[in-house]
Short mmCIF file of N, CA, C and O in Angstrom, two decimals:
data_model
loop_
_atom_site.label_atom_id
_atom_site.label_comp_id
_atom_site.label_asym_id
_atom_site.label_seq_id
_atom_site.Cartn_x
_atom_site.Cartn_y
_atom_site.Cartn_z
N GLN A 2 97.74 117.47 87.65
CA GLN A 2 98.57 116.70 88.55
C GLN A 2 97.75 115.57 89.16
O GLN A 2 96.68 115.78 89.66
N VAL A 3 98.28 114.35 89.09
CA VAL A 3 97.58 113.21 89.66
C VAL A 3 97.75 113.18 91.16
O VAL A 3 98.84 113.40 91.70
N GLN A 4 96.64 112.95 91.85
CA GLN A 4 96.69 112.84 93.30
C GLN A 4 95.88 111.64 93.76
O GLN A 4 94.83 111.33 93.19
N LEU A 5 96.37 111.03 94.82
CA LEU A 5 95.66 109.92 95.46
C LEU A 5 95.54 110.25 96.93
O LEU A 5 96.53 110.63 97.57
N VAL A 6 94.34 110.07 97.49
CA VAL A 6 94.12 110.38 98.90
C VAL A 6 93.45 109.18 99.54
O VAL A 6 92.33 108.82 99.17
N GLU A 7 94.16 108.59 100.50
CA GLU A 7 93.60 107.43 101.22
C GLU A 7 92.85 107.89 102.45
O GLU A 7 93.15 108.95 103.04
N SER A 8 91.88 107.08 102.86
CA SER A 8 91.16 107.33 104.09
C SER A 8 90.65 105.98 104.63
O SER A 8 90.63 104.99 103.90
N GLY A 9 90.24 105.99 105.90
CA GLY A 9 89.62 104.80 106.46
C GLY A 9 90.48 104.01 107.42
O GLY A 9 90.01 103.02 108.00
N GLY A 10 91.70 104.43 107.62
CA GLY A 10 92.53 103.71 108.56
C GLY A 10 92.07 103.91 110.01
O GLY A 10 91.20 104.76 110.28
N GLY A 11 92.66 103.15 110.92
CA GLY A 11 92.30 103.32 112.32
C GLY A 11 92.81 102.14 113.14
O GLY A 11 93.67 101.37 112.67
N VAL A 12 92.25 102.02 114.33
CA VAL A 12 92.61 100.96 115.25
C VAL A 12 91.43 99.98 115.33
O VAL A 12 90.29 100.40 115.50
N VAL A 13 91.75 98.69 115.24
CA VAL A 13 90.72 97.69 115.28
C VAL A 13 91.25 96.46 116.02
O VAL A 13 92.48 96.22 116.01
N GLN A 14 90.40 95.74 116.65
CA GLN A 14 90.81 94.54 117.35
C GLN A 14 91.01 93.39 116.35
O GLN A 14 90.38 93.37 115.28
N ALA A 15 91.84 92.45 116.72
CA ALA A 15 92.05 91.28 115.88
C ALA A 15 90.72 90.60 115.59
O ALA A 15 89.85 90.48 116.48
N GLY A 16 90.55 90.22 114.33
CA GLY A 16 89.29 89.63 113.90
C GLY A 16 88.32 90.62 113.31
O GLY A 16 87.31 90.22 112.71
N GLY A 17 88.61 91.89 113.50
CA GLY A 17 87.72 92.94 113.01
C GLY A 17 87.97 93.26 111.54
O GLY A 17 88.75 92.62 110.85
N SER A 18 87.25 94.30 111.09
CA SER A 18 87.31 94.71 109.67
C SER A 18 87.51 96.21 109.57
O SER A 18 87.13 96.97 110.45
N LEU A 19 88.10 96.60 108.45
CA LEU A 19 88.23 97.99 108.06
C LEU A 19 88.10 98.08 106.56
O LEU A 19 88.47 97.15 105.84
N ARG A 20 87.63 99.23 106.09
CA ARG A 20 87.61 99.48 104.65
C ARG A 20 88.38 100.78 104.38
O ARG A 20 88.03 101.85 104.90
N LEU A 21 89.40 100.64 103.56
CA LEU A 21 90.16 101.79 103.14
C LEU A 21 89.66 102.26 101.79
O LEU A 21 89.27 101.47 100.95
N SER A 22 89.69 103.58 101.62
CA SER A 22 89.32 104.19 100.35
C SER A 22 90.50 104.95 99.78
O SER A 22 91.33 105.48 100.53
N CYS A 23 90.54 105.02 98.48
CA CYS A 23 91.58 105.79 97.80
C CYS A 23 90.91 106.56 96.66
O CYS A 23 90.44 105.97 95.70
N ALA A 24 90.85 107.86 96.83
CA ALA A 24 90.22 108.75 95.85
C ALA A 24 91.29 109.32 94.92
O ALA A 24 92.29 109.87 95.39
N ALA A 25 91.08 109.17 93.64
CA ALA A 25 92.05 109.61 92.64
C ALA A 25 91.54 110.81 91.86
O ALA A 25 90.32 110.94 91.64
N SER A 26 92.44 111.65 91.48
CA SER A 26 92.09 112.77 90.62
C SER A 26 93.28 113.08 89.71
O SER A 26 94.42 112.74 90.00
N GLY A 27 92.95 113.69 88.57
CA GLY A 27 94.03 114.16 87.71
C GLY A 27 94.30 113.35 86.46
O GLY A 27 95.08 113.77 85.61
N ARG A 28 93.72 112.15 86.35
CA ARG A 28 93.87 111.41 85.11
C ARG A 28 92.72 110.44 84.98
O ARG A 28 91.96 110.25 85.92
N THR A 29 92.63 109.81 83.79
CA THR A 29 91.54 108.88 83.54
C THR A 29 91.75 107.63 84.37
O THR A 29 92.56 106.75 84.02
N PHE A 30 91.04 107.56 85.45
CA PHE A 30 91.24 106.54 86.45
C PHE A 30 91.02 105.13 85.92
O PHE A 30 91.76 104.23 86.24
N SER A 31 90.03 104.96 85.06
CA SER A 31 89.64 103.61 84.65
C SER A 31 90.65 102.94 83.73
O SER A 31 90.58 101.73 83.50
N ASN A 32 91.61 103.70 83.22
CA ASN A 32 92.56 103.13 82.26
C ASN A 32 93.79 102.50 82.89
O ASN A 32 94.70 102.07 82.18
N TYR A 33 93.84 102.45 84.21
CA TYR A 33 95.04 101.99 84.88
C TYR A 33 94.71 101.01 86.00
O TYR A 33 93.66 101.06 86.61
N ALA A 34 95.68 100.15 86.24
CA ALA A 34 95.59 99.30 87.43
C ALA A 34 95.85 100.13 88.67
O ALA A 34 96.58 101.14 88.63
N MET A 35 95.26 99.71 89.76
CA MET A 35 95.50 100.34 91.05
C MET A 35 95.99 99.30 92.03
O MET A 35 95.49 98.16 92.05
N GLY A 36 96.95 99.66 92.83
CA GLY A 36 97.52 98.72 93.77
C GLY A 36 97.43 99.24 95.21
O GLY A 36 97.30 100.45 95.44
N TRP A 37 97.49 98.29 96.12
CA TRP A 37 97.61 98.62 97.54
C TRP A 37 98.89 97.96 98.06
O TRP A 37 99.17 96.80 97.79
N PHE A 38 99.63 98.75 98.81
CA PHE A 38 100.87 98.30 99.44
C PHE A 38 100.80 98.64 100.91
O PHE A 38 100.00 99.44 101.34
N ARG A 39 101.68 98.03 101.70
CA ARG A 39 101.76 98.38 103.11
C ARG A 39 103.21 98.32 103.57
O ARG A 39 104.03 97.61 103.00
N GLN A 40 103.47 99.09 104.62
CA GLN A 40 104.80 99.11 105.19
C GLN A 40 104.70 99.12 106.71
O GLN A 40 104.15 100.05 107.27
N ALA A 41 105.21 98.07 107.32
CA ALA A 41 105.25 97.97 108.77
C ALA A 41 106.57 98.55 109.27
O ALA A 41 107.56 98.60 108.52
N PRO A 42 106.63 98.98 110.52
CA PRO A 42 107.86 99.54 111.06
C PRO A 42 109.04 98.58 110.92
O PRO A 42 108.94 97.41 111.26
N GLY A 43 110.12 99.09 110.36
CA GLY A 43 111.33 98.29 110.22
C GLY A 43 111.31 97.31 109.07
O GLY A 43 112.25 96.52 108.91
N LYS A 44 110.26 97.34 108.28
CA LYS A 44 110.13 96.40 107.16
C LYS A 44 110.01 97.16 105.84
O LYS A 44 109.68 98.34 105.81
N GLU A 45 110.28 96.46 104.75
CA GLU A 45 110.15 97.06 103.44
C GLU A 45 108.67 97.13 103.05
O GLU A 45 107.83 96.38 103.53
N ARG A 46 108.38 98.04 102.13
CA ARG A 46 107.04 98.13 101.60
C ARG A 46 106.71 96.86 100.83
O ARG A 46 107.54 96.38 100.06
N GLU A 47 105.51 96.31 101.04
CA GLU A 47 105.14 95.08 100.38
C GLU A 47 103.79 95.22 99.69
O GLU A 47 102.91 95.98 100.10
N PHE A 48 103.66 94.45 98.62
CA PHE A 48 102.42 94.41 97.83
C PHE A 48 101.35 93.71 98.65
O PHE A 48 101.58 92.64 99.22
N VAL A 49 100.15 94.31 98.68
CA VAL A 49 99.01 93.71 99.33
C VAL A 49 98.06 93.11 98.28
O VAL A 49 97.64 91.96 98.35
N GLY A 50 97.72 93.92 97.29
CA GLY A 50 96.83 93.47 96.24
C GLY A 50 96.61 94.58 95.25
O GLY A 50 97.05 95.71 95.44
N GLY A 51 95.88 94.26 94.18
CA GLY A 51 95.60 95.27 93.18
C GLY A 51 94.41 94.86 92.33
O GLY A 51 93.94 93.71 92.37
N ILE A 52 93.95 95.83 91.56
CA ILE A 52 92.81 95.60 90.66
C ILE A 52 93.16 96.18 89.30
O ILE A 52 93.64 97.31 89.20
N ASN A 53 92.97 95.40 88.27
CA ASN A 53 93.34 95.89 86.97
C ASN A 53 92.19 96.67 86.32
O ASN A 53 91.13 96.86 86.92
N TRP A 54 92.40 97.08 85.09
CA TRP A 54 91.44 97.96 84.45
C TRP A 54 90.07 97.32 84.27
O TRP A 54 89.06 98.01 84.26
N SER A 55 90.05 95.97 84.17
CA SER A 55 88.77 95.29 83.93
C SER A 55 88.09 94.85 85.22
O SER A 55 86.98 94.32 85.16
N GLY A 56 88.74 95.04 86.34
CA GLY A 56 88.14 94.65 87.60
C GLY A 56 88.69 93.37 88.20
O GLY A 56 88.31 93.00 89.30
N SER A 57 89.60 92.70 87.48
CA SER A 57 90.22 91.49 88.05
C SER A 57 91.17 91.88 89.16
O SER A 57 91.88 92.90 89.08
N THR A 58 91.18 91.08 90.21
CA THR A 58 92.00 91.39 91.38
C THR A 58 93.07 90.32 91.62
O THR A 58 92.91 89.14 91.21
N HIS A 59 94.13 90.75 92.26
CA HIS A 59 95.23 89.86 92.62
C HIS A 59 95.69 90.24 94.02
O HIS A 59 95.71 91.43 94.35
N PHE A 60 96.09 89.23 94.81
CA PHE A 60 96.44 89.48 96.20
C PHE A 60 97.71 88.72 96.59
O PHE A 60 98.02 87.67 96.04
N ALA A 61 98.38 89.29 97.56
CA ALA A 61 99.49 88.58 98.17
C ALA A 61 98.92 87.39 98.96
O ALA A 61 97.80 87.44 99.47
N ASP A 62 99.71 86.33 99.06
CA ASP A 62 99.24 85.14 99.75
C ASP A 62 98.85 85.43 101.20
O ASP A 62 97.94 84.81 101.74
N SER A 63 99.51 86.39 101.80
CA SER A 63 99.29 86.68 103.21
C SER A 63 97.90 87.25 103.50
O SER A 63 97.42 87.19 104.63
N VAL A 64 97.24 87.79 102.46
CA VAL A 64 95.93 88.40 102.68
C VAL A 64 94.84 87.75 101.87
O VAL A 64 93.67 88.09 102.01
N LYS A 65 95.21 86.79 101.04
CA LYS A 65 94.23 86.14 100.16
C LYS A 65 93.15 85.48 100.99
O LYS A 65 93.41 84.81 102.00
N GLY A 66 91.89 85.71 100.60
CA GLY A 66 90.76 85.16 101.32
C GLY A 66 90.27 86.06 102.45
O GLY A 66 89.17 85.83 102.97
N ARG A 67 91.04 87.06 102.81
CA ARG A 67 90.61 87.99 103.88
C ARG A 67 90.37 89.40 103.34
O ARG A 67 89.54 90.12 103.86
N PHE A 68 91.12 89.79 102.32
CA PHE A 68 91.01 91.14 101.76
C PHE A 68 90.36 91.08 100.39
O PHE A 68 90.55 90.11 99.64
N THR A 69 89.59 92.10 100.08
CA THR A 69 89.05 92.25 98.73
C THR A 69 89.30 93.68 98.27
O THR A 69 89.45 94.60 99.09
N ILE A 70 89.33 93.85 96.95
CA ILE A 70 89.53 95.18 96.35
C ILE A 70 88.43 95.39 95.32
O ILE A 70 88.07 94.49 94.55
N SER A 71 87.90 96.58 95.32
CA SER A 71 86.93 96.95 94.30
C SER A 71 87.20 98.38 93.85
O SER A 71 87.97 99.12 94.49
N ARG A 72 86.61 98.74 92.72
CA ARG A 72 86.79 100.09 92.23
C ARG A 72 85.47 100.63 91.69
O ARG A 72 84.68 99.88 91.15
N ASP A 73 85.30 101.92 91.88
CA ASP A 73 84.13 102.61 91.36
C ASP A 73 84.68 103.68 90.41
O ASP A 73 85.11 104.75 90.84
N ASN A 74 84.68 103.35 89.12
CA ASN A 74 85.30 104.27 88.17
C ASN A 74 84.55 105.60 88.07
O ASN A 74 85.15 106.63 87.78
N ALA A 75 83.26 105.57 88.31
CA ALA A 75 82.46 106.80 88.27
C ALA A 75 82.90 107.77 89.38
O ALA A 75 82.84 108.99 89.21
N LYS A 76 83.34 107.22 90.49
CA LYS A 76 83.77 108.04 91.62
C LYS A 76 85.28 108.16 91.69
O LYS A 76 85.82 108.78 92.62
N ASN A 77 85.98 107.53 90.73
CA ASN A 77 87.46 107.55 90.75
C ASN A 77 87.99 107.08 92.10
O ASN A 77 88.93 107.69 92.65
N THR A 78 87.42 106.02 92.62
CA THR A 78 87.78 105.54 93.96
C THR A 78 87.99 104.04 93.93
O THR A 78 87.25 103.31 93.26
N VAL A 79 89.00 103.62 94.65
CA VAL A 79 89.27 102.18 94.83
C VAL A 79 89.20 101.89 96.32
O VAL A 79 89.56 102.74 97.14
N TYR A 80 88.72 100.69 96.64
CA TYR A 80 88.50 100.31 98.03
C TYR A 80 89.29 99.05 98.37
O TYR A 80 89.43 98.15 97.54
N LEU A 81 89.77 99.01 99.59
CA LEU A 81 90.40 97.82 100.13
C LEU A 81 89.60 97.39 101.35
O LEU A 81 89.65 98.08 102.39
N GLN A 82 88.86 96.30 101.23
CA GLN A 82 88.09 95.77 102.34
C GLN A 82 88.93 94.74 103.04
O GLN A 82 89.36 93.75 102.41
N MET A 83 89.17 94.95 104.32
CA MET A 83 90.03 94.06 105.09
C MET A 83 89.22 93.40 106.19
O MET A 83 88.68 94.08 107.07
N ASN A 84 89.13 92.08 106.14
CA ASN A 84 88.39 91.30 107.11
C ASN A 84 89.32 90.38 107.86
O ASN A 84 90.45 90.10 107.40
N SER A 85 88.87 89.87 108.97
CA SER A 85 89.66 88.93 109.78
C SER A 85 91.07 89.47 110.01
O SER A 85 92.06 88.76 109.84
N LEU A 86 91.13 90.72 110.43
CA LEU A 86 92.43 91.36 110.58
C LEU A 86 93.23 90.72 111.71
O LEU A 86 92.70 90.25 112.71
N LYS A 87 94.55 90.73 111.49
CA LYS A 87 95.50 90.15 112.44
C LYS A 87 96.49 91.22 112.86
O LYS A 87 96.73 92.20 112.13
N PRO A 88 97.11 91.05 114.04
CA PRO A 88 98.12 92.03 114.43
C PRO A 88 99.22 92.21 113.40
O PRO A 88 99.78 93.29 113.26
N GLY A 89 99.53 91.16 112.66
CA GLY A 89 100.53 91.23 111.61
C GLY A 89 100.16 92.09 110.43
O GLY A 89 100.98 92.40 109.59
N ASP A 90 98.88 92.50 110.37
CA ASP A 90 98.43 93.41 109.30
C ASP A 90 98.69 94.88 109.66
O ASP A 90 98.46 95.76 108.82
N THR A 91 99.18 95.13 110.86
CA THR A 91 99.46 96.49 111.28
C THR A 91 100.53 97.10 110.39
O THR A 91 101.63 96.54 110.21
N ALA A 92 100.24 98.23 109.80
CA ALA A 92 101.15 98.90 108.88
C ALA A 92 100.53 100.19 108.40
O ALA A 92 99.35 100.47 108.66
N VAL A 93 101.33 100.98 107.69
CA VAL A 93 100.82 102.09 106.91
C VAL A 93 100.43 101.54 105.53
O VAL A 93 101.27 100.88 104.89
N TYR A 94 99.24 101.79 105.12
CA TYR A 94 98.73 101.29 103.85
C TYR A 94 98.71 102.42 102.83
O TYR A 94 98.26 103.53 103.11
N TYR A 95 99.23 102.10 101.65
CA TYR A 95 99.31 103.07 100.55
C TYR A 95 98.57 102.54 99.34
O TYR A 95 98.67 101.37 98.99
N CYS A 96 97.86 103.43 98.66
CA CYS A 96 97.35 103.08 97.36
C CYS A 96 98.28 103.69 96.31
O CYS A 96 98.98 104.67 96.59
N ALA A 97 98.28 103.09 95.15
CA ALA A 97 99.18 103.52 94.09
C ALA A 97 98.52 103.32 92.73
O ALA A 97 97.81 102.34 92.53
N ALA A 98 98.78 104.25 91.84
CA ALA A 98 98.26 104.18 90.49
C ALA A 98 99.32 103.58 89.58
O ALA A 98 100.47 104.04 89.57
N GLY A 99 98.92 102.58 88.82
CA GLY A 99 99.87 101.88 87.98
C GLY A 99 100.15 102.61 86.68
O GLY A 99 99.46 103.57 86.30
N THR A 100 101.16 102.16 85.97
CA THR A 100 101.52 102.74 84.67
C THR A 100 100.96 101.93 83.53
O THR A 100 101.22 102.25 82.36
N SER A 101 100.19 100.88 83.84
CA SER A 101 99.61 100.06 82.78
C SER A 101 98.22 99.58 83.20
O SER A 101 97.74 99.89 84.31
N LEU A 102 97.62 98.76 82.35
CA LEU A 102 96.29 98.21 82.62
C LEU A 102 96.29 97.12 83.69
O LEU A 102 95.25 96.86 84.29
N PHE A 103 97.47 96.54 83.92
CA PHE A 103 97.52 95.29 84.70
C PHE A 103 98.21 95.47 86.04
O PHE A 103 99.07 96.33 86.21
N VAL A 104 97.83 94.60 86.97
CA VAL A 104 98.39 94.64 88.32
C VAL A 104 99.78 93.97 88.34
O VAL A 104 99.96 92.89 87.78
N TYR A 105 100.70 94.61 89.00
CA TYR A 105 102.01 94.02 89.25
C TYR A 105 102.30 94.17 90.74
O TYR A 105 101.87 95.11 91.39
N SER A 106 103.05 93.24 91.27
CA SER A 106 103.45 93.31 92.67
C SER A 106 104.69 94.20 92.87
O SER A 106 105.01 94.53 94.00
N ASP A 107 105.34 94.54 91.81
CA ASP A 107 106.55 95.36 91.83
C ASP A 107 106.16 96.84 91.97
O ASP A 107 105.48 97.39 91.10
N SER A 108 106.60 97.46 93.01
CA SER A 108 106.22 98.85 93.27
C SER A 108 106.72 99.81 92.18
O SER A 108 106.14 100.91 92.01
N SER A 109 107.72 99.42 91.42
CA SER A 109 108.23 100.30 90.38
C SER A 109 107.26 100.42 89.21
O SER A 109 107.43 101.27 88.33
N ARG A 110 106.25 99.59 89.18
CA ARG A 110 105.22 99.63 88.15
C ARG A 110 104.12 100.66 88.49
O ARG A 110 103.14 100.76 87.74
N TYR A 111 104.28 101.39 89.54
CA TYR A 111 103.31 102.37 89.96
C TYR A 111 104.01 103.71 90.08
O TYR A 111 105.10 103.81 90.65
N ASP A 112 103.38 104.74 89.52
CA ASP A 112 104.08 106.03 89.46
C ASP A 112 103.45 107.12 90.31
O ASP A 112 104.00 108.22 90.40
N THR A 113 102.34 106.85 90.94
CA THR A 113 101.71 107.84 91.80
C THR A 113 101.27 107.16 93.08
O THR A 113 100.62 106.09 93.03
N TRP A 114 101.58 107.79 94.22
CA TRP A 114 101.30 107.17 95.50
C TRP A 114 100.52 108.15 96.37
O TRP A 114 100.73 109.36 96.34
N GLY A 115 99.67 107.56 97.20
CA GLY A 115 98.99 108.35 98.22
C GLY A 115 99.90 108.59 99.41
O GLY A 115 101.05 108.10 99.46
N GLN A 116 99.37 109.31 100.37
CA GLN A 116 100.18 109.68 101.54
C GLN A 116 100.22 108.58 102.59
O GLN A 116 101.04 108.64 103.49
N GLY A 117 99.36 107.59 102.47
CA GLY A 117 99.33 106.50 103.40
C GLY A 117 98.33 106.71 104.52
O GLY A 117 98.04 107.84 104.90
N THR A 118 97.82 105.60 105.04
CA THR A 118 96.91 105.66 106.19
C THR A 118 97.27 104.52 107.14
O THR A 118 97.54 103.39 106.71
N GLN A 119 97.31 104.85 108.41
CA GLN A 119 97.73 103.88 109.42
C GLN A 119 96.61 102.90 109.76
O GLN A 119 95.49 103.32 110.05
N VAL A 120 96.96 101.62 109.77
CA VAL A 120 96.06 100.60 110.26
C VAL A 120 96.77 99.87 111.40
O VAL A 120 97.89 99.40 111.25
N THR A 121 96.12 99.84 112.55
CA THR A 121 96.67 99.19 113.72
C THR A 121 95.69 98.12 114.19
O THR A 121 94.52 98.43 114.45
N VAL A 122 96.17 96.89 114.31
CA VAL A 122 95.33 95.79 114.75
C VAL A 122 95.85 95.32 116.10
O VAL A 122 96.99 94.89 116.22
N SER A 123 95.02 95.44 117.10
CA SER A 123 95.42 95.07 118.45
C SER A 123 95.00 93.64 118.75
O SER A 123 93.99 93.14 118.25
N SER A 124 95.81 92.99 119.58
CA SER A 124 95.53 91.58 119.91
C SER A 124 94.63 91.45 121.12
O SER A 124 94.35 92.40 121.82
#
């Protein structure tokens, strides 16, 4: 059974940084794209960014230049480094395992989800 477990969320002041981790188990991690999504209260889940099988990354315009994603295939872990955080980044962040090699912003392209981790950015 495939499982994803996120960690690293918390409360940070605007302008600060956080690094989220997503540990995967249950399938060959390196063969799939991994995505990060977030959901703020009262809003739909939205794509944040992702990393494909080769390490190429893609980001939503709202986080481009502030967030980076990396993966350690030996540890079956993907990371979301968030810098210059804004109150608008406050949300529950989810990692997701894709069904293909490539990153898509469409959540239906991901078939396994973590439980989510809360990120709160105070002004």
